[in-house]
Coordinates of C-alpha atoms in Angstrom, one line a residue:
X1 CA 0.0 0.0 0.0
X2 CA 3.2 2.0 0.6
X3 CA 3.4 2.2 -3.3
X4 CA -0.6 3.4 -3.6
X5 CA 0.4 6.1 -1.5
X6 CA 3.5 6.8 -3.2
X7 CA 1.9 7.0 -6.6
X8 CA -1.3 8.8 -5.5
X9 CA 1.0 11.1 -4.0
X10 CA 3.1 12.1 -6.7
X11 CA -0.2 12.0 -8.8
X12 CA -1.3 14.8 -6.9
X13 CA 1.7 16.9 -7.1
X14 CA 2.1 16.3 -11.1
X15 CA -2.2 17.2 -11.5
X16 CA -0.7 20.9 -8.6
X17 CA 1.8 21.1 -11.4
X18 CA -0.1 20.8 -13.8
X19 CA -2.8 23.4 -12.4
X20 CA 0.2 25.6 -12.3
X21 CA 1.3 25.7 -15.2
X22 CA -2.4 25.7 -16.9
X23 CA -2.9 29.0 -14.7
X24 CA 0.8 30.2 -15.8
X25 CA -0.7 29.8 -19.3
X26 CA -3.3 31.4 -19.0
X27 CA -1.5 34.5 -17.5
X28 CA 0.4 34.0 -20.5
X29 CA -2.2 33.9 -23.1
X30 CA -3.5 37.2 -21.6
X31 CA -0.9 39.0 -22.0
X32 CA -0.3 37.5 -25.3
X33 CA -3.8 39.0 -26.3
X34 CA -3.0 42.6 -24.9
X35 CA 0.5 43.1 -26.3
X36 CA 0.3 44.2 -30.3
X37 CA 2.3 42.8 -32.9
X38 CA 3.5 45.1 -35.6
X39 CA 5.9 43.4 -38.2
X40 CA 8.5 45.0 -39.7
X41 CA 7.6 45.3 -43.5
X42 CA 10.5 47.2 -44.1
X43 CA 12.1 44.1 -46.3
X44 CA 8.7 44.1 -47.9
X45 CA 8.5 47.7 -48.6
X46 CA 11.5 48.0 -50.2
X47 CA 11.5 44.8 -51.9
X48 CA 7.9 46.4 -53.9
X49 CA 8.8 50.2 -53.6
X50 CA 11.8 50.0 -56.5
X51 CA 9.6 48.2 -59.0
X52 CA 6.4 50.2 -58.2
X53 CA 9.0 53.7 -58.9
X54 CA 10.1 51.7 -62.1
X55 CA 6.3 51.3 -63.0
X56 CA 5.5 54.6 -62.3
X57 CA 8.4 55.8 -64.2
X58 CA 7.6 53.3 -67.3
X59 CA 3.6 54.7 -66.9
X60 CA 5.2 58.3 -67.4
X61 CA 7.0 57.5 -70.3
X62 CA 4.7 55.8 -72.1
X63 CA 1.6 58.6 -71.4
X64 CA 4.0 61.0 -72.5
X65 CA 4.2 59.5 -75.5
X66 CA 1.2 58.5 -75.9
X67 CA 0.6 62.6 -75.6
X68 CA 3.0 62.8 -78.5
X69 CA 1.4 60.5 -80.7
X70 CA -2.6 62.0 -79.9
X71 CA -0.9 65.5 -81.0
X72 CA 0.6 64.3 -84.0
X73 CA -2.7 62.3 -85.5
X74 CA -4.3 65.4 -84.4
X75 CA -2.1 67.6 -86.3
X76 CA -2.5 65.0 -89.5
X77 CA -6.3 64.7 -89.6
X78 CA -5.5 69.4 -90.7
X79 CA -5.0 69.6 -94.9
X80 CA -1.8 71.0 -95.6
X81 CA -2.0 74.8 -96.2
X82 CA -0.8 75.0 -99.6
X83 CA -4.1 72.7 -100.8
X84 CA -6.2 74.4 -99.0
X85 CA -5.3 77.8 -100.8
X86 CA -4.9 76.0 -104.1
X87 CA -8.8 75.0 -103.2
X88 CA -9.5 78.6 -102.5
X89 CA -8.1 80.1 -105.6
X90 CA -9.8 77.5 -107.7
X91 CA -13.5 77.9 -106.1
X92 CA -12.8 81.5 -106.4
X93 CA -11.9 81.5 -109.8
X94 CA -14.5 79.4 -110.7
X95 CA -17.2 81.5 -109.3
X96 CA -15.5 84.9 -111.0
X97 CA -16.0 82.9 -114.5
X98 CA -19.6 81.9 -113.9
X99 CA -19.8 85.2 -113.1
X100 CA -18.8 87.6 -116.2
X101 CA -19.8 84.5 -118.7
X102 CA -23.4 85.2 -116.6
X103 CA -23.0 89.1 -117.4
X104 CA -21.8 88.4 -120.9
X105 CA -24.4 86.6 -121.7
X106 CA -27.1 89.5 -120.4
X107 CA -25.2 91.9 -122.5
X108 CA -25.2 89.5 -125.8
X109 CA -29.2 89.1 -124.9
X110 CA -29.7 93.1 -124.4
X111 CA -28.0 93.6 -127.7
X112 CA -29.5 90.8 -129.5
X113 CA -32.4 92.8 -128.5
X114 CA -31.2 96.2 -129.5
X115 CA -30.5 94.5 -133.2
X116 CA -34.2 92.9 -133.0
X117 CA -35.9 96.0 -132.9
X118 CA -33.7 98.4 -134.5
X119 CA -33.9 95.9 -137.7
X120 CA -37.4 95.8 -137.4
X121 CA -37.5 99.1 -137.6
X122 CA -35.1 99.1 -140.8
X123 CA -37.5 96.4 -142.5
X124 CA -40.6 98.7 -141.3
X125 CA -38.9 101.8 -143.2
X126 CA -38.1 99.4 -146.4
X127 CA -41.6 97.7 -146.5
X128 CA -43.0 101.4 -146.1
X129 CA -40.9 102.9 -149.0
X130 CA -41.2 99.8 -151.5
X131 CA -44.9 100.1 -150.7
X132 CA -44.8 103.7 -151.1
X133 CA -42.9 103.5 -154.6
X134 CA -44.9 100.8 -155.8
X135 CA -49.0 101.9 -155.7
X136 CA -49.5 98.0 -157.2
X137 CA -47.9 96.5 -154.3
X138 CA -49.8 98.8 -152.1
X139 CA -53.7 97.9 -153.5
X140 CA -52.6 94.2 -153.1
X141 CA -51.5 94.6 -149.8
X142 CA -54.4 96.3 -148.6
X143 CA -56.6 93.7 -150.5
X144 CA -54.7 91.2 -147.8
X145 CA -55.5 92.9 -144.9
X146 CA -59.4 93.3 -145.9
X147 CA -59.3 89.9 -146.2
X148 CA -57.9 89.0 -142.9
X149 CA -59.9 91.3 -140.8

């Protein structure tokens, strides 16, 4: 029974232990959950900051020329100046000819009709003095106009 007793004794003292160290623990754990860990990113940081300057750097480049290009297709969508005043004078001389060939034509019309009635009026003045000088021509020509009226 000696041994009972030894081995329920030192059963005890290892389950005391063991209470001791459980509270120790949970001391432990306590302060575990008050204390804050920050990690040092520092590594971290500096292992992303040079490629993210490199990007940014690359990103600069390439909107800047991207700028570049945008101006230049800009720029190429203009004529060139010497076809738009080639255009200009053309148009321009275009309209000028329509233009007199218009007024000539208004003048050959006016004195188309200037001709018209001054050579009626010549043909009048013959028809008047051949009928005049010629009293048979005149009875048949007033025989005519009996008839028509």
């Amino acid at each position: 029974m000696a041994k009972i007793d030894d081995l329920a004794e030192l059963l005890v003292e290892e389950i005391s232990d063991f209470k001791v160290q459980l509270q120790r623990m949970e001391e432990l754990s306590a302060q575990l959950k008050l204390i804050k860990i920050q990690p040092d990113i520092t590594i971290i940081q500096s292992a992303i900051s040079s490629p993210l300057k490199e990007q940014e750097l690359i990103l600069k480049n390439q909107n800047n020329e991207l700028s570049k290009i945008t101006k230049r297709l800009t720029k190429s969508n203009h004529y060139p100046n010497w076809l738009i005043i080639l255009s200009g004078t053309i148009l321009l001389s275009c309209f000028l000819f329509v233009g007199i060939s218009i007024f000539q034509l208004k003048q050959v019309e006016e004195s188309n009709q200037e001709y018209y009635i001054k050579g009626q009026k010549e043909v009048i003045n013959h028809f008047n003095k051949f009928i005049e000088s010629n009293p048979e021509a005149k009875e048949m020509y007033q025989k005519w106009e009996t008839k028509l009226k």
